[in-house]
Each structure stands twice: as structure tokens, then as C-alpha cells.
Tab-separated table of C-alpha atoms in Angstrom:
chain	number	residue	atom	x	y	z
Q	357	UNK	CA	-34.692	-23.598	-5.828
Q	358	UNK	CA	-34.695	-19.811	-5.430
Q	359	UNK	CA	-33.810	-20.060	-1.726
Q	360	UNK	CA	-30.839	-22.220	-2.689
Q	361	UNK	CA	-29.674	-19.568	-5.169
Q	362	UNK	CA	-30.125	-16.849	-2.569
Q	363	UNK	CA	-28.010	-18.762	-0.079
Q	364	UNK	CA	-25.318	-19.248	-2.709
Q	365	UNK	CA	-25.257	-15.588	-3.652
Q	366	UNK	CA	-25.094	-14.555	0.019
Q	367	UNK	CA	-22.265	-16.987	0.659
Q	368	UNK	CA	-20.303	-15.727	-2.340
Q	369	UNK	CA	-20.746	-12.115	-1.202
Q	370	UNK	CA	-19.428	-12.862	2.289
Q	371	UNK	CA	-15.925	-11.598	2.994
Q	372	UNK	CA	-13.616	-13.399	5.371
Q	373	UNK	CA	-11.986	-11.097	7.908
Q	374	UNK	CA	-8.238	-11.462	8.311
Q	375	UNK	CA	-6.315	-10.914	11.513
Q	376	UNK	CA	-3.758	-9.060	9.369
Q	377	UNK	CA	-6.143	-6.873	7.388
Q	378	UNK	CA	-7.408	-3.400	8.213
Q	379	UNK	CA	-11.045	-2.767	9.077
Q	380	UNK	CA	-13.185	-1.007	6.463
Q	381	UNK	CA	-12.565	2.474	7.917
Q	382	UNK	CA	-8.782	2.130	7.819
Q	383	UNK	CA	-8.872	0.345	4.459
Q	384	UNK	CA	-10.697	3.212	2.770
Q	385	UNK	CA	-9.245	6.158	4.751
Q	386	UNK	CA	-5.588	5.262	5.312
Q	387	UNK	CA	-4.259	6.923	2.134
Q	388	UNK	CA	-6.416	10.049	2.460
Q	389	UNK	CA	-4.561	12.968	0.853
Q	390	UNK	CA	-2.123	10.854	-1.174
Q	391	UNK	CA	-3.774	12.040	-4.401
Q	392	UNK	CA	-5.008	15.525	-5.116
Q	393	UNK	CA	-8.400	14.377	-6.381
Q	394	UNK	CA	-9.436	12.249	-3.397
Q	395	UNK	CA	-9.285	9.046	-5.441
Q	396	UNK	CA	-6.721	7.400	-3.171
Q	397	UNK	CA	-5.964	3.673	-3.183
Q	398	UNK	CA	-7.397	1.229	-0.662
Q	399	UNK	CA	-5.065	-0.272	1.936
Q	400	UNK	CA	-4.713	-4.068	1.857
Q	401	UNK	CA	-2.068	-4.534	4.560
Q	402	UNK	CA	0.688	-2.686	6.423
Q	403	UNK	CA	3.462	-4.369	8.356
Q	404	UNK	CA	3.332	-1.926	11.292
Q	405	UNK	CA	-0.361	-2.415	12.073
Q	406	UNK	CA	0.400	-3.881	15.525
Q	407	UNK	CA	2.770	-1.097	16.605
Q	408	UNK	CA	1.211	1.948	14.923
Q	409	UNK	CA	-2.565	2.120	15.328
Q	410	UNK	CA	-4.501	4.116	12.755
Q	411	UNK	CA	-6.067	7.154	14.478
Q	412	UNK	CA	-9.837	7.347	14.722
Q	413	UNK	CA	-11.627	10.693	14.547
Q	414	UNK	CA	-13.071	11.638	17.933
Q	415	UNK	CA	-15.526	14.388	18.828
Q	416	UNK	CA	-17.784	16.706	16.878
Q	417	UNK	CA	-15.186	18.463	14.697
Q	418	UNK	CA	-13.286	15.534	13.317
Q	419	UNK	CA	-11.062	15.255	10.292
Q	420	UNK	CA	-9.367	12.391	8.527
Q	421	UNK	CA	-5.591	12.062	8.878
Q	422	UNK	CA	-3.782	13.181	5.713
Q	423	UNK	CA	-0.788	11.537	4.061
Q	424	UNK	CA	1.525	12.668	1.299
Q	425	UNK	CA	4.529	11.104	-0.423
Q	426	UNK	CA	7.979	12.646	-0.012
Q	427	UNK	CA	11.293	11.914	-1.694
Q	428	UNK	CA	13.637	9.396	-0.088
Q	429	UNK	CA	17.058	10.840	0.697
Q	430	UNK	CA	19.843	9.762	3.030
Q	431	UNK	CA	18.353	6.446	4.192
Q	432	UNK	CA	20.122	3.074	4.300
Q	433	UNK	CA	17.628	1.864	1.680
Q	434	UNK	CA	18.988	4.281	-0.933
Q	435	UNK	CA	22.332	2.477	-1.031
Q	436	UNK	CA	20.851	-0.991	-1.516
Q	437	UNK	CA	17.644	-0.268	-3.480
Q	438	UNK	CA	19.108	-1.378	-6.824
Q	439	UNK	CA	20.059	-4.693	-5.177
Q	440	UNK	CA	16.916	-5.400	-3.153
Q	441	UNK	CA	14.323	-4.096	-5.616
Q	442	UNK	CA	14.543	-7.062	-8.022
Q	443	UNK	CA	14.667	-9.440	-5.052
Q	444	UNK	CA	11.489	-7.891	-3.640
Q	445	UNK	CA	9.802	-8.254	-7.029
Q	446	UNK	CA	10.892	-11.917	-7.172
Q	447	UNK	CA	9.509	-12.584	-3.665
Q	448	UNK	CA	6.156	-11.086	-4.641
Q	449	UNK	CA	5.995	-12.961	-7.943
Q	450	UNK	CA	7.008	-16.258	-6.262
Q	451	UNK	CA	3.756	-16.007	-4.285
Q	452	UNK	CA	1.799	-15.608	-7.572
Q	453	UNK	CA	0.694	-12.084	-6.635
Q	454	UNK	CA	-0.365	-9.793	-9.485
Q	455	UNK	CA	1.965	-6.865	-8.962
Q	456	UNK	CA	1.222	-3.456	-10.466
Q	457	UNK	CA	4.292	-1.656	-9.076
Q	458	UNK	CA	6.527	-1.449	-6.025
Q	459	UNK	CA	8.615	1.514	-4.913
Q	460	UNK	CA	10.049	3.042	-1.796
Q	461	UNK	CA	9.136	6.363	-0.250
Q	462	UNK	CA	8.536	7.911	3.140
Q	463	UNK	CA	4.980	9.026	3.796
Q	464	UNK	CA	4.292	12.296	5.579
Q	465	UNK	CA	1.667	11.555	8.232
Q	466	UNK	CA	-0.509	14.421	9.392
Q	467	UNK	CA	-3.414	14.335	11.802
Q	468	UNK	CA	-4.563	17.931	11.965
Q	469	UNK	CA	-6.925	20.349	10.262
Q	470	UNK	CA	-6.936	20.474	6.455
Q	471	UNK	CA	-4.521	23.023	5.027
Q	472	UNK	CA	-1.841	22.531	7.694
Q	473	UNK	CA	-0.307	19.336	6.325
Q	474	UNK	CA	3.199	20.868	6.334
Q	475	UNK	CA	3.174	20.461	10.141
Q	476	UNK	CA	3.067	16.668	9.814
Q	477	UNK	CA	5.751	14.208	10.815
Q	478	UNK	CA	7.801	12.196	8.382
Q	479	UNK	CA	7.199	8.498	8.848
Q	480	UNK	CA	9.563	5.610	8.189
Q	481	UNK	CA	10.647	4.545	4.743
Q	482	UNK	CA	7.802	2.561	3.179
Q	483	UNK	CA	8.071	-0.194	0.610
Q	484	UNK	CA	4.844	0.494	-1.233
Q	485	UNK	CA	3.425	-2.517	-3.086
Q	486	UNK	CA	0.511	-1.889	-5.438
Q	487	UNK	CA	-1.547	-4.864	-6.567
Q	488	UNK	CA	-4.543	-5.410	-8.824
Q	489	UNK	CA	-7.786	-4.959	-6.821
Q	490	UNK	CA	-9.047	-8.201	-5.318
Q	491	UNK	CA	-5.898	-10.134	-6.250
Q	492	UNK	CA	-4.208	-10.274	-2.840
Q	493	UNK	CA	-5.415	-11.091	0.647
Q	494	UNK	CA	-4.049	-9.376	3.749
Q	495	UNK	CA	-2.734	-12.784	4.871
Q	496	UNK	CA	-0.729	-13.254	1.656
Q	497	UNK	CA	0.559	-9.669	1.913
Q	498	UNK	CA	1.568	-10.330	5.542
Q	499	UNK	CA	3.495	-13.481	4.605
Q	500	UNK	CA	5.398	-11.792	1.764
Q	501	UNK	CA	6.011	-8.678	3.886
Q	502	UNK	CA	7.791	-10.751	6.528
Q	503	UNK	CA	10.134	-12.047	3.816
Q	504	UNK	CA	10.685	-8.510	2.469
Q	505	UNK	CA	11.474	-7.172	5.941
Q	506	UNK	CA	13.982	-10.000	6.540
Q	507	UNK	CA	15.616	-9.212	3.181
Q	508	UNK	CA	15.869	-5.531	4.123
Q	509	UNK	CA	17.401	-6.260	7.540
Q	510	UNK	CA	19.883	-8.643	5.881
Q	511	UNK	CA	20.909	-5.685	3.684
Q	512	UNK	CA	21.262	-3.221	6.578
Q	513	UNK	CA	17.841	-1.557	6.388
Q	514	UNK	CA	15.986	-1.502	9.712
Q	515	UNK	CA	12.727	0.191	10.636
Q	516	UNK	CA	11.157	0.065	7.170
Q	517	UNK	CA	7.441	-0.620	6.731
Q	518	UNK	CA	5.798	-2.591	3.929
Q	519	UNK	CA	2.405	-1.290	2.798
Q	520	UNK	CA	0.131	-2.936	0.251
Q	521	UNK	CA	-2.573	-1.073	-1.625
Q	522	UNK	CA	-4.893	-1.807	-4.512
Q	523	UNK	CA	-4.228	0.046	-7.744
Q	524	UNK	CA	-5.760	-0.143	-11.179
Q	525	UNK	CA	-3.072	-0.320	-13.862
Q	526	UNK	CA	-3.352	2.404	-16.478
Q	527	UNK	CA	-1.671	2.713	-19.817
Q	528	UNK	CA	-0.343	6.253	-19.859
Q	529	UNK	CA	1.291	6.211	-23.287
Q	530	UNK	CA	1.977	3.946	-26.206
Q	531	UNK	CA	5.395	2.281	-26.048
Q	532	UNK	CA	6.482	4.151	-29.163
Q	533	UNK	CA	4.391	7.309	-29.297
Q	534	UNK	CA	6.363	8.721	-32.215
Q	535	UNK	CA	6.830	5.518	-34.196
Q	536	UNK	CA	6.648	6.046	-37.935
Q	537	UNK	CA	3.434	4.987	-39.609
Q	538	UNK	CA	3.582	2.524	-42.450
């Protein structure tokens, strides 16, 4: 009986590897630098994984690549964001994915020593989809991302990337912080 339970617990702990998902190193390191406290989100999927490999540290004095978020100005997405944003949300929800938030931003990619991040290069505009941890597989994110990219191209936006990360929703304030008490 106990060997049967052990086999069941091992089987339930096994994780299927997806052809679309990042390996553990990329999953946990991809968003390094995105938050000031080092508590960055985990990557679930990114639509440019075949064309833009994630750099691996090499040698004795290695460092993790650093990313930061920058404002989006002067891109084709700015002009159509109010139109495509609800359509992107609808595509995600149609696949029964538990969305936390989605937004667009370019990410500054930097692969140099800490403290010199300003020398990085600005990447493409990213549609950043945050989902509840464990709620979305890389395969599901890949399927929805293809639909999002087609929607963007149909609206004149080329070269965008869709990235999915896991995020824990947090309540930052009450809806009516100054509501009168009764």
C-alpha cells in the first residue's frame, strides 16, 4: 500500500516539459532586475523564444542579464492600444486563463556588469501577460500568443513580442478608502 502511495505522489510531482516553455534557468532568471528587491516574476512563455535565445553565463566571472521596464512612446501599438487591449483580454479569457493583468511596454535588455544597466539595448514592444501561478501552461500561452500576434499584425503592429509571467494578485487598497463609516 505505501509503495502505491509513493508512486502516486511521485507521479503527481512530475512536471511535463513543453516544447514552448523555458527551462528552469530561463524561467527563474529571465526577469532579473525587473523589480528592485529581486522578487521578480517567473517566465511562463515568450513568443520570441525561437529567434532570441536567452544568454547563458559563461566563464568564472559571470552575471545574470538584467531587464528593466521603460515607457512606450512612438510605436504603432500606441495608436491602437485602446482598440486591441480589450480584444487581447477577450482572447485570453476565451481560453479560460486566469488573467491578473496585461499591459504593453518595451523591456530594456542588458547583459553586462551590475551597475551599468543604462548601456543596455531597448528591446521590442512587449505585450506582458501576468497570470496566477500554476494556472497556465506554456502550450496554452503559446496558442493564445499566436492569436494575439495575428491581432496585432491585423492592426498594423509588427515585431511585438508576447511574454507571459506568473504574478500573485495583491490588493493594494480598498475600493473606497475614504468611504464614510456608518
